[in-house]
Amino acid sequence: MCLSPISERWPVSSYQVVHKPEQCSFVADCDGQQALLTYRLLGGSRVDFNHTFVPKAARGSGIAVKLVTTAAQWARDQGLAIEASCWFARKVLRL
């Protein structure tokens, strides 16, 4: 398996995604910078994943996918239907 320089520097398994419900976000530290996914709770047991951001130096590392999949698992565990106004989250979740 050939690893890119980014994945060698930041293997996706090394990221710890933390849910911050008070900020409606999931975050991961990337060498002192923050990658994040934000969401908003909608009526009727629905959630909208509305934004993802990854610092330039960590782009291509897979952290954005990990943020989306972690948030999706949380939403499913809460019994929430997922919507995604964020294009990247929509692509990952194939919505």
mmCIF file of C-alpha atoms in Angstrom:
data_model
loop_
_atom_site.group_PDB
_atom_site.id
_atom_site.type_symbol
_atom_site.label_atom_id
_atom_site.label_comp_id
_atom_site.label_asym_id
_atom_site.label_seq_id
_atom_site.Cartn_x
_atom_site.Cartn_y
_atom_site.Cartn_z
ATOM 1 C CA MET A 1 0.000 0.000 0.000
ATOM 2 C CA CYS A 2 1.395 3.369 -0.976
ATOM 3 C CA LEU A 3 0.713 6.149 1.503
ATOM 4 C CA SER A 4 0.643 9.785 0.514
ATOM 5 C CA PRO A 5 2.739 12.224 2.556
ATOM 6 C CA ILE A 6 -0.458 13.548 4.165
ATOM 7 C CA SER A 7 -1.679 10.125 5.285
ATOM 8 C CA GLU A 8 1.777 9.285 6.612
ATOM 9 C CA ARG A 9 1.804 12.477 8.651
ATOM 10 C CA TRP A 10 -1.785 12.212 9.856
ATOM 11 C CA PRO A 11 -3.149 8.673 9.642
ATOM 12 C CA VAL A 12 -6.919 8.942 10.017
ATOM 13 C CA SER A 13 -6.852 6.479 12.932
ATOM 14 C CA SER A 14 -4.801 8.979 14.948
ATOM 15 C CA TYR A 15 -7.593 11.571 14.972
ATOM 16 C CA GLN A 16 -9.944 11.655 17.924
ATOM 17 C CA VAL A 17 -13.315 13.115 17.015
ATOM 18 C CA VAL A 18 -15.065 14.854 19.909
ATOM 19 C CA HIS A 19 -18.759 15.758 19.977
ATOM 20 C CA LYS A 20 -19.429 19.257 21.334
ATOM 21 C CA PRO A 21 -23.218 19.387 21.639
ATOM 22 C CA GLU A 22 -23.175 22.894 23.149
ATOM 23 C CA GLN A 23 -21.604 24.089 19.870
ATOM 24 C CA CYS A 24 -23.569 21.678 17.640
ATOM 25 C CA SER A 25 -20.315 20.322 16.253
ATOM 26 C CA PHE A 26 -17.898 17.440 15.975
ATOM 27 C CA VAL A 27 -14.229 18.455 16.111
ATOM 28 C CA ALA A 28 -10.789 16.906 15.723
ATOM 29 C CA ASP A 29 -7.410 18.450 16.490
ATOM 30 C CA CYS A 30 -5.008 18.589 13.535
ATOM 31 C CA ASP A 31 -1.654 19.708 14.930
ATOM 32 C CA GLY A 32 -3.219 22.542 16.896
ATOM 33 C CA GLN A 33 -5.782 23.457 14.254
ATOM 34 C CA GLN A 34 -9.373 22.311 14.308
ATOM 35 C CA ALA A 35 -11.245 20.254 11.725
ATOM 36 C CA LEU A 36 -14.987 20.344 12.256
ATOM 37 C CA LEU A 37 -18.451 19.376 11.172
ATOM 38 C CA THR A 38 -21.344 21.557 12.291
ATOM 39 C CA TYR A 39 -24.996 20.611 12.416
ATOM 40 C CA ARG A 40 -28.350 21.994 13.400
ATOM 41 C CA LEU A 41 -31.249 20.153 14.922
ATOM 42 C CA LEU A 42 -34.435 20.428 12.912
ATOM 43 C CA GLY A 43 -37.965 19.739 14.044
ATOM 44 C CA GLY A 44 -39.396 16.266 13.698
ATOM 45 C CA SER A 45 -36.339 14.314 14.871
ATOM 46 C CA ARG A 46 -34.115 15.491 12.020
ATOM 47 C CA VAL A 47 -30.576 16.850 11.899
ATOM 48 C CA ASP A 48 -28.855 18.822 9.139
ATOM 49 C CA PHE A 49 -25.099 18.475 8.649
ATOM 50 C CA ASN A 50 -24.500 21.975 7.325
ATOM 51 C CA HIS A 51 -20.729 22.551 7.203
ATOM 52 C CA THR A 52 -17.379 20.768 7.220
ATOM 53 C CA PHE A 53 -13.946 22.343 7.446
ATOM 54 C CA VAL A 54 -10.457 20.826 7.446
ATOM 55 C CA PRO A 55 -7.280 22.923 7.806
ATOM 56 C CA LYS A 56 -5.368 23.141 4.552
ATOM 57 C CA ALA A 57 -2.407 21.108 5.843
ATOM 58 C CA ALA A 58 -4.670 18.154 6.753
ATOM 59 C CA ARG A 59 -6.814 18.071 3.612
ATOM 60 C CA GLY A 60 -6.746 14.717 1.872
ATOM 61 C CA SER A 61 -6.045 12.869 5.120
ATOM 62 C CA GLY A 62 -9.532 11.377 5.497
ATOM 63 C CA ILE A 63 -10.428 13.377 8.593
ATOM 64 C CA ALA A 64 -13.491 14.960 6.964
ATOM 65 C CA VAL A 65 -14.872 11.508 6.157
ATOM 66 C CA LYS A 66 -14.253 10.458 9.765
ATOM 67 C CA LEU A 67 -16.084 13.557 11.028
ATOM 68 C CA VAL A 68 -19.094 12.802 8.811
ATOM 69 C CA THR A 69 -19.250 9.094 9.668
ATOM 70 C CA THR A 70 -18.867 9.788 13.397
ATOM 71 C CA ALA A 71 -21.632 12.402 13.287
ATOM 72 C CA ALA A 72 -23.851 10.047 11.273
ATOM 73 C CA GLN A 73 -23.412 7.279 13.849
ATOM 74 C CA TRP A 74 -24.332 9.721 16.623
ATOM 75 C CA ALA A 75 -27.451 10.822 14.699
ATOM 76 C CA ARG A 76 -28.535 7.216 14.137
ATOM 77 C CA ASP A 77 -27.968 6.420 17.823
ATOM 78 C CA GLN A 78 -30.231 9.388 18.693
ATOM 79 C CA GLY A 79 -32.922 8.228 16.263
ATOM 80 C CA LEU A 80 -32.450 11.297 14.060
ATOM 81 C CA ALA A 81 -33.059 11.364 10.322
ATOM 82 C CA ILE A 82 -30.046 12.881 8.565
ATOM 83 C CA GLU A 83 -30.153 15.695 6.033
ATOM 84 C CA ALA A 84 -27.030 17.306 4.624
ATOM 85 C CA SER A 85 -26.953 20.818 3.227
ATOM 86 C CA CYS A 86 -23.144 20.498 3.229
ATOM 87 C CA TRP A 87 -22.111 19.105 -0.175
ATOM 88 C CA PHE A 88 -19.277 17.042 1.302
ATOM 89 C CA ALA A 89 -21.444 15.376 3.951
ATOM 90 C CA ARG A 90 -24.093 14.685 1.295
ATOM 91 C CA LYS A 91 -21.441 13.059 -0.920
ATOM 92 C CA VAL A 92 -20.040 10.875 1.884
ATOM 93 C CA LEU A 93 -23.502 9.782 3.005
ATOM 94 C CA ARG A 94 -24.752 9.442 -0.586
ATOM 95 C CA LEU A 95 -27.884 11.457 0.154
#
